[in-house]
Coordinates of N, CA and C and ligand atoms in Angstrom, one line a residue:
M1 N 63.5 -23.0 -148.1 CA 64.8 -23.5 -147.6 C 64.8 -23.6 -146.1
T2 N 65.3 -24.6 -145.6 CA 65.2 -24.8 -144.1 C 66.5 -24.3 -143.4
E3 N 67.6 -24.9 -143.7 CA 68.8 -24.5 -142.9 C 69.4 -23.2 -143.2
M4 N 69.4 -22.9 -144.5 CA 70.0 -21.6 -144.9 C 69.4 -21.1 -146.2
E5 N 68.9 -19.9 -146.1 CA 68.2 -19.3 -147.2 C 69.1 -18.5 -148.0
V6 N 69.3 -18.8 -149.3 CA 70.1 -18.0 -150.2 C 69.3 -16.8 -150.7
K7 N 69.8 -15.6 -150.4 CA 69.1 -14.4 -150.9 C 69.8 -13.6 -151.9
G8 N 71.2 -13.9 -152.0 CA 72.0 -13.2 -152.9 C 73.0 -14.1 -153.6
C9 N 73.2 -13.9 -154.9 CA 74.2 -14.7 -155.6 C 75.2 -13.7 -156.2
I10 N 76.5 -14.0 -155.9 CA 77.6 -13.1 -156.3 C 78.5 -13.9 -157.3
F11 N 78.6 -13.4 -158.5 CA 79.4 -14.1 -159.5 C 80.7 -13.4 -159.8
D12 N 81.7 -14.2 -159.8 CA 83.0 -13.8 -160.3 C 82.8 -13.6 -161.8
L13 N 83.6 -12.8 -162.5 CA 83.4 -12.5 -163.9 C 84.3 -13.5 -164.8
D14 N 85.6 -13.2 -164.7 CA 86.5 -14.0 -165.6 C 86.5 -15.4 -165.1
G15 N 86.1 -16.3 -166.0 CA 86.2 -17.7 -165.7 C 84.8 -18.3 -165.2
V16 N 83.9 -17.4 -164.9 CA 82.5 -17.9 -164.5 C 81.5 -17.5 -165.5
I17 N 81.5 -16.2 -165.8 CA 80.5 -15.6 -166.8 C 81.1 -15.7 -168.2
V18 N 82.4 -15.4 -168.3 CA 83.1 -15.4 -169.6 C 84.5 -16.0 -169.4
D19 N 85.1 -16.6 -170.5 CA 86.4 -17.2 -170.4 C 87.4 -16.2 -171.0
T20 N 87.8 -15.2 -170.1 CA 88.8 -14.2 -170.5 C 90.2 -14.6 -170.1
A21 N 90.3 -15.8 -169.4 CA 91.6 -16.2 -168.9 C 92.6 -16.4 -170.1
K22 N 92.0 -16.9 -171.3 CA 92.8 -17.1 -172.4 C 93.4 -15.8 -173.0
F23 N 92.6 -14.7 -172.8 CA 93.1 -13.4 -173.3 C 94.2 -12.8 -172.3
H24 N 93.9 -13.0 -171.0 CA 94.9 -12.6 -170.0 C 96.2 -13.3 -170.3
F25 N 96.1 -14.6 -170.6 CA 97.3 -15.4 -170.9 C 98.1 -14.9 -172.1
L26 N 97.3 -14.7 -173.2 CA 98.0 -14.2 -174.4 C 98.7 -12.9 -174.2
A27 N 98.1 -12.0 -173.4 CA 98.7 -10.7 -173.2 C 99.9 -10.8 -172.3
W28 N 99.8 -11.6 -171.2 CA 100.9 -11.7 -170.3 C 102.1 -12.5 -171.0
K29 N 101.7 -13.5 -171.8 CA 102.7 -14.2 -172.5 C 103.6 -13.3 -173.4
R30 N 102.8 -12.4 -174.1 CA 103.5 -11.5 -175.0 C 104.5 -10.6 -174.2
L31 N 104.1 -10.2 -173.0 CA 105.0 -9.4 -172.2 C 106.2 -10.2 -171.7
A32 N 105.8 -11.4 -171.2 CA 106.9 -12.3 -170.7 C 107.9 -12.6 -171.8
D33 N 107.5 -12.9 -173.0 CA 108.4 -13.1 -174.1 C 109.3 -11.9 -174.4
Q34 N 108.7 -10.7 -174.3 CA 109.5 -9.5 -174.5 C 110.6 -9.4 -173.4
L35 N 110.2 -9.8 -172.2 CA 111.2 -9.8 -171.1 C 112.1 -11.0 -171.0
E36 N 111.9 -11.9 -171.9 CA 112.6 -13.2 -172.0 C 112.4 -14.0 -170.7
I37 N 111.1 -14.0 -170.2 CA 110.8 -14.9 -169.1 C 110.0 -16.1 -169.6
H38 N 110.3 -17.3 -169.1 CA 109.6 -18.5 -169.6 C 108.3 -18.6 -168.8
F39 N 107.2 -18.3 -169.4 CA 105.9 -18.2 -168.7 C 104.9 -19.3 -169.3
T40 N 104.4 -20.2 -168.5 CA 103.6 -21.3 -169.1 C 102.1 -21.2 -168.7
L41 N 101.3 -22.0 -169.4 CA 99.9 -22.1 -169.0 C 99.7 -22.5 -167.6
E42 N 100.6 -23.3 -167.1 CA 100.5 -23.8 -165.7 C 100.7 -22.6 -164.8
D43 N 101.7 -21.7 -165.1 CA 102.0 -20.5 -164.3 C 100.8 -19.6 -164.3
N44 N 100.1 -19.6 -165.4 CA 98.9 -18.7 -165.6 C 97.8 -19.0 -164.6
E45 N 97.8 -20.2 -164.1 CA 96.8 -20.6 -163.1 C 96.9 -19.7 -161.8
L46 N 98.2 -19.4 -161.5 CA 98.5 -18.6 -160.3 C 98.0 -17.2 -160.4
L47 N 97.7 -16.8 -161.6 CA 97.3 -15.4 -161.9 C 95.8 -15.2 -161.8
K48 N 95.0 -16.3 -161.9 CA 93.6 -16.2 -161.9 C 93.0 -15.6 -160.6
G49 N 92.2 -14.5 -160.8 CA 91.6 -13.9 -159.6 C 92.4 -12.9 -158.9
V50 N 93.7 -12.8 -159.2 CA 94.5 -11.8 -158.5 C 94.7 -10.6 -159.4
S51 N 95.0 -9.5 -158.7 CA 95.0 -8.2 -159.4 C 96.1 -8.1 -160.5
R52 N 96.0 -7.1 -161.4 CA 96.9 -6.9 -162.5 C 98.3 -6.7 -162.0
M53 N 98.5 -5.9 -161.0 CA 99.9 -5.6 -160.5 C 100.5 -6.9 -159.8
E54 N 99.6 -7.6 -159.0 CA 100.1 -8.8 -158.4 C 100.5 -9.9 -159.4
S55 N 99.7 -9.9 -160.5 CA 100.0 -10.8 -161.6 C 101.4 -10.6 -162.2
L56 N 101.7 -9.3 -162.4 CA 103.0 -8.9 -162.9 C 104.1 -9.3 -162.0
E57 N 103.8 -9.0 -160.7 CA 104.8 -9.4 -159.6 C 105.2 -10.9 -159.7
I58 N 104.1 -11.7 -159.9 CA 104.3 -13.2 -160.0 C 105.2 -13.5 -161.2
I59 N 104.9 -12.9 -162.3 CA 105.7 -13.2 -163.6 C 107.1 -12.7 -163.4
L60 N 107.3 -11.6 -162.8 CA 108.7 -11.1 -162.6 C 109.5 -12.0 -161.6
E61 N 108.7 -12.5 -160.7 CA 109.4 -13.5 -159.7 C 109.8 -14.8 -160.4
I62 N 109.0 -15.2 -161.4 CA 109.3 -16.4 -162.1 C 110.6 -16.2 -162.9
G63 N 110.7 -15.0 -163.4 CA 111.9 -14.6 -164.2 C 113.1 -14.1 -163.4
N64 N 112.8 -14.0 -162.0 CA 113.8 -13.6 -161.1 C 114.3 -12.1 -161.5
I65 N 113.4 -11.3 -161.8 CA 113.7 -9.9 -162.3 C 113.1 -9.0 -161.3
S66 N 113.9 -8.0 -160.9 CA 113.2 -6.9 -160.1 C 113.3 -5.6 -160.8
L67 N 112.3 -4.8 -160.7 CA 112.2 -3.6 -161.5 C 111.7 -2.4 -160.6
P68 N 112.0 -1.2 -161.0 CA 111.5 0.0 -160.2 C 110.0 0.1 -160.5
A69 N 109.3 0.7 -159.5 CA 107.8 0.8 -159.6 C 107.3 1.4 -160.9
E70 N 108.0 2.5 -161.4 CA 107.6 3.2 -162.6 C 107.6 2.2 -163.8
T71 N 108.6 1.4 -163.9 CA 108.7 0.5 -165.0 C 107.6 -0.6 -164.9
K72 N 107.4 -1.0 -163.7 CA 106.3 -2.0 -163.5 C 104.9 -1.4 -163.9
N73 N 104.7 -0.2 -163.6 CA 103.4 0.5 -164.0 C 103.3 0.5 -165.6
E74 N 104.5 0.8 -166.2 CA 104.5 0.9 -167.7 C 104.2 -0.5 -168.3
Y75 N 104.8 -1.6 -167.7 CA 104.6 -2.9 -168.2 C 103.1 -3.4 -168.0
A76 N 102.6 -3.0 -166.8 CA 101.2 -3.4 -166.5 C 100.2 -2.7 -167.5
E77 N 100.5 -1.5 -167.8 CA 99.7 -0.7 -168.8 C 99.8 -1.3 -170.2
L78 N 101.0 -1.7 -170.5 CA 101.2 -2.3 -171.9 C 100.4 -3.6 -172.0
K79 N 100.5 -4.4 -171.0 CA 99.8 -5.7 -171.0 C 98.3 -5.4 -171.1
N80 N 97.8 -4.4 -170.3 CA 96.4 -4.1 -170.4 C 96.0 -3.6 -171.8
K81 N 96.9 -2.9 -172.4 CA 96.5 -2.3 -173.8 C 96.3 -3.5 -174.7
W82 N 97.2 -4.5 -174.7 CA 97.0 -5.7 -175.5 C 95.8 -6.5 -175.1
Y83 N 95.5 -6.6 -173.8 CA 94.4 -7.4 -173.3 C 93.1 -6.7 -173.8
V84 N 93.0 -5.4 -173.7 CA 91.8 -4.6 -174.1 C 91.6 -4.9 -175.6
E85 N 92.7 -4.9 -176.4 CA 92.5 -5.2 -177.8 C 91.8 -6.6 -178.0
Y86 N 92.3 -7.6 -177.3 CA 91.7 -8.9 -177.4 C 90.2 -8.9 -177.0
I87 N 89.9 -8.3 -175.8 CA 88.5 -8.4 -175.3 C 87.5 -7.5 -176.1
S88 N 88.1 -6.6 -176.8 CA 87.2 -5.7 -177.6 C 86.5 -6.4 -178.7
R89 N 87.1 -7.6 -179.0 CA 86.5 -8.4 -180.1 C 85.4 -9.4 -179.5
M90 N 85.2 -9.4 -178.2 CA 84.2 -10.3 -177.7 C 82.8 -9.9 -178.0
S91 N 81.9 -10.9 -177.9 CA 80.4 -10.6 -178.1 C 79.6 -11.5 -177.2
D92 N 78.3 -11.5 -177.4 CA 77.4 -12.3 -176.5 C 77.7 -13.8 -176.7
E93 N 78.4 -14.1 -177.8 CA 78.7 -15.6 -178.0 C 79.7 -16.1 -177.0
D94 N 80.4 -15.1 -176.4 CA 81.4 -15.5 -175.4 C 80.9 -15.8 -174.0
I95 N 79.6 -15.6 -173.8 CA 79.0 -15.9 -172.5 C 79.1 -17.4 -172.3
L96 N 79.5 -17.9 -171.1 CA 79.7 -19.3 -170.9 C 78.4 -20.0 -170.8
P97 N 78.4 -21.3 -171.1 CA 77.1 -22.1 -171.1 C 76.3 -22.1 -169.8
G98 N 75.0 -21.9 -169.9 CA 74.1 -22.0 -168.8 C 74.0 -20.8 -167.9
C99 N 74.9 -19.8 -168.1 CA 75.1 -18.7 -167.3 C 73.8 -17.8 -167.3
L100 N 73.4 -17.4 -168.5 CA 72.3 -16.5 -168.7 C 71.0 -17.1 -168.2
Q101 N 70.7 -18.3 -168.5 CA 69.5 -19.0 -168.1 C 69.4 -19.0 -166.6
F102 N 70.5 -19.4 -165.9 CA 70.5 -19.5 -164.5 C 70.3 -18.1 -163.8
I103 N 70.9 -17.1 -164.3 CA 70.8 -15.7 -163.7 C 69.4 -15.2 -163.9
I104 N 68.8 -15.5 -165.0 CA 67.4 -15.1 -165.3 C 66.5 -15.8 -164.3
E105 N 66.7 -17.1 -164.1 CA 65.9 -17.9 -163.2 C 66.0 -17.3 -161.7
L106 N 67.2 -16.9 -161.4 CA 67.4 -16.4 -160.0 C 66.6 -15.1 -159.8
K107 N 66.7 -14.2 -160.9 CA 66.1 -12.9 -160.8 C 64.6 -13.1 -160.7
K108 N 64.0 -14.1 -161.4 CA 62.6 -14.3 -161.4 C 62.2 -14.8 -160.0
A109 N 63.1 -15.5 -159.3 CA 62.8 -16.0 -158.0 C 63.0 -14.9 -156.9
G110 N 63.4 -13.7 -157.3 CA 63.6 -12.6 -156.3 C 65.0 -12.7 -155.7
I111 N 65.9 -13.5 -156.2 CA 67.2 -13.5 -155.6 C 68.1 -12.4 -156.2
R112 N 68.8 -11.6 -155.4 CA 69.5 -10.5 -155.9 C 70.8 -11.0 -156.5
V113 N 71.3 -10.5 -157.6 CA 72.5 -10.9 -158.3 C 73.5 -9.8 -158.4
A114 N 74.8 -10.2 -158.2 CA 75.8 -9.1 -158.3 C 77.1 -9.7 -158.9
I115 N 77.9 -8.9 -159.4 CA 79.3 -9.3 -159.9 C 80.3 -8.9 -158.8
G116 N 81.2 -9.8 -158.6 CA 82.3 -9.6 -157.7 C 83.6 -10.0 -158.4
S117 N 84.2 -9.0 -159.0 CA 85.4 -9.3 -159.9 C 86.6 -8.4 -159.5
A118 N 87.8 -8.9 -159.7 CA 89.0 -8.2 -159.5 C 89.3 -7.2 -160.6
S119 N 88.6 -7.5 -161.8 CA 89.0 -6.8 -163.0 C 88.5 -5.3 -163.1
K120 N 89.5 -4.5 -163.5 CA 89.1 -3.1 -163.8 C 88.4 -3.0 -165.1
N121 N 88.5 -4.0 -165.9 CA 87.9 -4.0 -167.3 C 86.4 -4.6 -167.2
T122 N 85.9 -4.8 -166.0 CA 84.6 -5.4 -165.9 C 83.5 -4.6 -166.7
P123 N 83.4 -3.2 -166.6 CA 82.4 -2.5 -167.4 C 82.5 -2.8 -168.9
L124 N 83.8 -2.8 -169.4 CA 84.0 -3.1 -170.9 C 83.5 -4.5 -171.2
I125 N 83.9 -5.5 -170.4 CA 83.5 -6.9 -170.7 C 82.0 -7.0 -170.7
L126 N 81.4 -6.5 -169.6 CA 79.9 -6.6 -169.6 C 79.2 -5.9 -170.8
S127 N 79.8 -4.8 -171.2 CA 79.2 -4.1 -172.3 C 79.4 -4.9 -173.6
R128 N 80.6 -5.5 -173.8 CA 80.9 -6.3 -175.0 C 79.9 -7.5 -175.1
I129 N 79.6 -8.1 -174.0 CA 78.8 -9.4 -174.0 C 77.3 -9.0 -173.8
G130 N 77.0 -7.7 -173.7 CA 75.6 -7.3 -173.7 C 74.9 -7.5 -172.3
L131 N 75.7 -7.6 -171.2 CA 75.1 -7.8 -169.9 C 75.2 -6.7 -168.9
S132 N 75.4 -5.5 -169.5 CA 75.6 -4.3 -168.6 C 74.4 -4.1 -167.6
D133 N 73.2 -4.4 -168.1 CA 72.1 -4.1 -167.2 C 71.5 -5.3 -166.5
L134 N 72.1 -6.5 -166.6 CA 71.6 -7.7 -166.0 C 71.7 -7.7 -164.5
F135 N 72.8 -7.2 -164.0 CA 73.1 -7.4 -162.5 C 72.6 -6.3 -161.7
D136 N 72.2 -6.6 -160.4 CA 71.7 -5.6 -159.5 C 72.8 -4.7 -159.0
A137 N 74.0 -5.2 -159.0 CA 75.2 -4.4 -158.6 C 76.5 -5.0 -159.1
V138 N 77.4 -4.1 -159.3 CA 78.8 -4.6 -159.8 C 79.9 -4.1 -158.8
A139 N 80.5 -5.0 -158.2 CA 81.7 -4.7 -157.4 C 82.9 -5.2 -158.2
D140 N 83.9 -4.3 -158.4 CA 85.0 -4.8 -159.3 C 86.3 -4.0 -158.9
G141 N 87.3 -4.2 -159.7 CA 88.6 -3.6 -159.4 C 88.5 -2.0 -159.4
N142 N 87.4 -1.5 -159.9 CA 87.3 0.0 -159.9 C 86.7 0.6 -158.6
N143 N 86.0 -0.3 -157.8 CA 85.4 0.3 -156.6 C 85.9 -0.4 -155.3
V144 N 86.9 -1.3 -155.5 CA 87.5 -1.9 -154.3 C 89.0 -1.8 -154.4
S145 N 89.7 -1.8 -153.2 CA 91.2 -1.6 -153.3 C 91.9 -2.9 -152.9
N146 N 91.3 -3.8 -152.2 CA 92.1 -5.0 -151.7 C 91.7 -6.2 -152.6
A147 N 92.8 -6.8 -153.2 CA 92.6 -8.0 -154.1 C 92.2 -9.2 -153.3
K148 N 91.5 -10.1 -154.1 CA 91.2 -11.5 -153.5 C 92.6 -12.1 -153.2
P149 N 92.8 -12.8 -152.1 CA 91.7 -13.4 -151.2 C 91.2 -12.5 -150.2
N150 N 91.5 -11.2 -150.2 CA 90.8 -10.3 -149.3 C 89.3 -10.3 -149.6
P151 N 88.5 -10.3 -148.6 CA 87.0 -10.5 -148.9 C 86.3 -9.2 -149.4
E152 N 87.1 -8.1 -149.5 CA 86.4 -6.8 -149.7 C 85.5 -6.8 -150.9
V153 N 85.9 -7.4 -152.1 CA 85.0 -7.3 -153.2 C 83.7 -8.0 -153.0
F154 N 83.7 -9.1 -152.3 CA 82.4 -9.8 -152.1 C 81.6 -9.1 -151.0
L155 N 82.2 -8.6 -150.0 CA 81.5 -7.8 -148.9 C 80.8 -6.6 -149.5
K156 N 81.6 -5.9 -150.5 CA 81.1 -4.7 -151.1 C 79.8 -5.1 -152.0
A157 N 80.0 -6.2 -152.7 CA 78.8 -6.7 -153.6 C 77.6 -7.0 -152.7
A158 N 77.8 -7.6 -151.6 CA 76.7 -8.0 -150.7 C 76.0 -6.7 -150.1
D159 N 76.9 -5.8 -149.8 CA 76.4 -4.5 -149.3 C 75.6 -3.8 -150.3
M160 N 76.1 -3.8 -151.6 CA 75.4 -3.1 -152.6 C 74.0 -3.7 -153.0
I161 N 73.9 -5.0 -152.8 CA 72.6 -5.6 -153.0 C 71.7 -5.7 -151.7
G162 N 72.3 -5.3 -150.6 CA 71.6 -5.2 -149.3 C 71.3 -6.6 -148.8
I163 N 72.2 -7.5 -149.0 CA 72.0 -8.9 -148.4 C 73.1 -9.2 -147.5
E164 N 72.8 -9.8 -146.3 CA 73.9 -10.1 -145.3 C 74.8 -11.2 -145.9
P165 N 76.1 -11.2 -145.6 CA 77.1 -12.1 -146.2 C 76.7 -13.6 -146.0
G166 N 76.1 -13.9 -144.8 CA 75.7 -15.3 -144.5 C 74.6 -15.8 -145.4
K167 N 73.9 -15.0 -146.1 CA 72.8 -15.4 -147.0 C 73.3 -15.2 -148.5
C168 N 74.6 -15.0 -148.7 CA 75.1 -14.9 -150.1 C 75.9 -16.2 -150.5
I169 N 75.7 -16.5 -151.7 CA 76.5 -17.6 -152.2 C 77.4 -17.1 -153.4
V170 N 78.7 -17.4 -153.4 CA 79.6 -16.9 -154.4 C 79.9 -18.0 -155.4
F171 N 80.0 -17.6 -156.7 CA 80.4 -18.6 -157.7 C 81.8 -18.1 -158.2
E172 N 82.8 -19.0 -158.0 CA 84.2 -18.6 -158.3 C 85.0 -19.7 -159.0
D173 N 85.9 -19.3 -159.9 CA 86.7 -20.3 -160.6 C 88.2 -20.3 -160.1
A174 N 88.5 -19.3 -159.2 CA 90.0 -19.2 -158.8 C 90.2 -19.5 -157.3
I175 N 91.3 -20.1 -157.0 CA 91.7 -20.5 -155.7 C 91.6 -19.2 -154.8
A176 N 92.2 -18.1 -155.2 CA 92.2 -16.9 -154.4 C 90.8 -16.4 -154.2
G177 N 89.9 -16.6 -155.2 CA 88.5 -16.1 -155.1 C 87.7 -17.0 -154.1
V178 N 87.9 -18.3 -154.2 CA 87.2 -19.2 -153.2 C 87.6 -18.7 -151.8
Q179 N 88.9 -18.5 -151.6 CA 89.3 -18.1 -150.3 C 88.7 -16.8 -149.8
A180 N 88.6 -15.8 -150.8 CA 88.0 -14.5 -150.5 C 86.5 -14.7 -150.1
A181 N 85.8 -15.6 -150.7 CA 84.4 -15.9 -150.4 C 84.3 -16.4 -148.9
L182 N 85.2 -17.4 -148.6 CA 85.2 -18.0 -147.3 C 85.6 -16.9 -146.3
N183 N 86.5 -16.0 -146.6 CA 86.9 -15.0 -145.7 C 85.8 -14.0 -145.5
A184 N 84.9 -13.9 -146.4 CA 83.7 -13.0 -146.3 C 82.6 -13.7 -145.5
G185 N 82.8 -14.9 -145.1 CA 81.7 -15.7 -144.4 C 80.6 -16.1 -145.3
M186 N 80.9 -16.3 -146.6 CA 79.9 -16.7 -147.5 C 80.0 -18.1 -148.0
M187 N 78.9 -18.6 -148.5 CA 79.0 -20.0 -149.1 C 79.7 -19.9 -150.4
C188 N 80.3 -20.9 -150.9 CA 81.0 -20.8 -152.1 C 80.9 -22.1 -153.0
V189 N 80.4 -21.8 -154.2 CA 80.3 -22.9 -155.3 C 81.6 -22.6 -156.2
G190 N 82.4 -23.6 -156.2 CA 83.6 -23.6 -157.1 C 83.1 -23.9 -158.5
V191 N 83.6 -23.2 -159.5 CA 83.2 -23.4 -160.9 C 84.5 -23.8 -161.6
G192 N 84.6 -25.1 -161.9 CA 85.9 -25.6 -162.5 C 86.2 -27.0 -162.0
S193 N 87.4 -27.2 -161.6 CA 87.9 -28.6 -161.2 C 87.9 -28.7 -159.7
A194 N 87.3 -29.8 -159.2 CA 87.3 -30.1 -157.8 C 88.7 -30.3 -157.2
E195 N 89.6 -30.8 -158.1 CA 91.0 -31.0 -157.6 C 91.7 -29.7 -157.3
V196 N 91.3 -28.7 -158.1 CA 91.9 -27.3 -157.9 C 91.2 -26.5 -156.8
L197 N 89.9 -26.6 -156.8 CA 89.1 -25.7 -155.9 C 88.7 -26.5 -154.6
T198 N 89.7 -27.0 -153.9 CA 89.5 -27.9 -152.8 C 88.7 -27.2 -151.7
K199 N 88.8 -25.9 -151.5 CA 88.2 -25.3 -150.4 C 86.8 -24.9 -150.6
A200 N 86.3 -25.0 -151.8 CA 84.9 -24.6 -152.1 C 83.9 -25.6 -151.5
H201 N 82.7 -25.1 -151.1 CA 81.8 -26.0 -150.4 C 81.3 -27.1 -151.3
I202 N 81.0 -26.7 -152.6 CA 80.7 -27.7 -153.6 C 81.4 -27.2 -154.9
V203 N 81.6 -28.1 -155.9 CA 82.2 -27.7 -157.2 C 81.4 -28.2 -158.3
I204 N 81.1 -27.3 -159.3 CA 80.4 -27.7 -160.5 C 81.4 -27.4 -161.7
S205 N 81.2 -28.1 -162.8 CA 82.1 -27.8 -163.9 C 81.8 -26.5 -164.6
D206 N 80.5 -26.2 -164.7 CA 80.1 -24.9 -165.3 C 78.6 -24.6 -164.9
L207 N 78.2 -23.4 -165.2 CA 76.8 -23.0 -164.7 C 75.7 -23.7 -165.3
S208 N 75.9 -24.4 -166.4 CA 74.8 -25.2 -167.0 C 74.4 -26.4 -166.1
K209 N 75.3 -26.6 -165.1 CA 75.0 -27.7 -164.1 C 74.3 -27.1 -162.9
M210 N 73.8 -25.9 -162.9 CA 73.2 -25.3 -161.8 C 71.8 -24.8 -162.1
N211 N 70.8 -24.9 -161.2 CA 69.5 -24.3 -161.4 C 69.0 -24.0 -160.0
L212 N 67.8 -23.4 -159.9 CA 67.3 -22.9 -158.6 C 67.2 -24.1 -157.6
E213 N 66.7 -25.2 -158.1 CA 66.5 -26.4 -157.2 C 67.8 -26.8 -156.6
M214 N 68.8 -26.9 -157.5 CA 70.2 -27.3 -157.0 C 70.8 -26.3 -156.0
L215 N 70.5 -25.0 -156.3 CA 71.0 -23.9 -155.4 C 70.4 -24.1 -154.0
E216 N 69.1 -24.4 -154.0 CA 68.4 -24.6 -152.7 C 69.1 -25.8 -152.0
M217 N 69.3 -26.9 -152.7 CA 69.9 -28.1 -152.1 C 71.3 -27.7 -151.6
A218 N 72.0 -27.0 -152.4 CA 73.4 -26.6 -152.1 C 73.4 -25.8 -150.8
G219 N 72.5 -24.8 -150.8 CA 72.4 -23.9 -149.6 C 72.1 -24.7 -148.4
N220 N 71.2 -25.6 -148.4 CA 70.9 -26.5 -147.3 C 72.1 -27.3 -146.9
E221 N 72.8 -27.9 -147.9 CA 73.9 -28.8 -147.6 C 75.0 -28.0 -146.9
I222 N 75.3 -26.8 -147.5 CA 76.4 -26.0 -147.0 C 76.0 -25.5 -145.6
G223 N 74.7 -25.2 -145.4 CA 74.3 -24.8 -144.0 C 74.6 -25.9 -143.0
L224 N 74.3 -27.1 -143.4 CA 74.6 -28.2 -142.5 C 76.1 -28.4 -142.3
Q225 N 76.9 -28.3 -143.4 CA 78.3 -28.4 -143.2 C 78.9 -27.3 -142.3
K226 N 78.4 -26.1 -142.4 CA 78.8 -25.0 -141.6 C 78.5 -25.3 -140.1
K227 N 77.2 -25.8 -139.9 CA 76.8 -26.1 -138.6 C 77.7 -27.1 -137.9
N228 N 78.0 -28.2 -138.7 CA 78.9 -29.2 -138.2 C 80.3 -28.7 -137.9
D229 N 80.8 -27.8 -138.7 CA 82.1 -27.2 -138.5 C 82.2 -26.5 -137.1
F230 N 81.0 -25.9 -136.7 CA 81.1 -25.1 -135.5 C 80.6 -26.0 -134.3
S231 N 80.0 -27.2 -134.5 CA 79.5 -27.9 -133.4 C 80.6 -28.8 -132.8
Ligands
LIG1 P1 92.3 -6.5 -165.0 P2 88.0 -12.1 -161.9 C1 90.4 -11.2 -162.5 O1 89.1 -11.2 -162.7 C2 91.2 -12.2 -163.4 O2 90.9 -13.5 -163.0 C3 92.7 -12.0 -163.2 O3 93.4 -12.9 -164.0 C4 93.1 -10.5 -163.5 O4 94.4 -10.3 -163.3 C5 92.2 -9.6 -162.6 O5 90.8 -9.9 -162.9 C6 92.5 -8.1 -162.9 O6 92.0 -7.9 -164.3 O7 93.7 -6.5 -165.4 O8 91.3 -6.6 -166.2 O9 92.0 -5.4 -164.1 O10 88.3 -13.5 -162.1 O11 88.1 -11.6 -160.4 O12 86.7 -11.7 -162.5
LIG2 MG1 87.8 -15.6 -162.0

């Protein structure tokens, strides 16, 4: 690679490796119904990548409801109990297309791979889908305290794999996550819709559209983009 050598790849979990967004929605919807708050799939987009408590705050704001901290903790726990029930039924069949092949290709090429997720349920999800031992490091809601778009989770992941942020590329499906990657000074590949992930350097629909050669091209292209931004 000429302009920019990619040495580390950091993957968001929910929405990039597995589609857990549908389970988050089901559990939040169940809580919203109980609180008589009208919560839609469109509203759910705002919850992607943000922490559990911030997600609850967004839902309460939609319903124009304010609650004491203790009650909010109880509701967040209740939602998580339902969510854990849903994800406990997951298996390796829930791994998104192209994901495993691409990560194995990266590892063979000596590129370090890490998870950078807001979810406190990351260990459970990785275990359910059989990928607990695949990644060189896991930074998640259990070992960071600042939620995306704060860059902490990605900086922590880069530190854990020993690669400087400028040589890391993040794969993200959420607006808040793309912003977190940029705030960390990293390259970012959006996974999903280009209309939604407008700030990502490039956008792909899923990881089956990615391979080592494309990563190299993307790294070089983003390197040039970054250079032009500063020139
Ligand atoms: P939990 P990611 C995020 O995971 C989800 O996108 C977001 O919807 C969720 O609220 C957050 O994890 C916290 O999850 O309640 O399991 O701790 O996309 O950063 O992998
Ligand atoms: Mg995500």
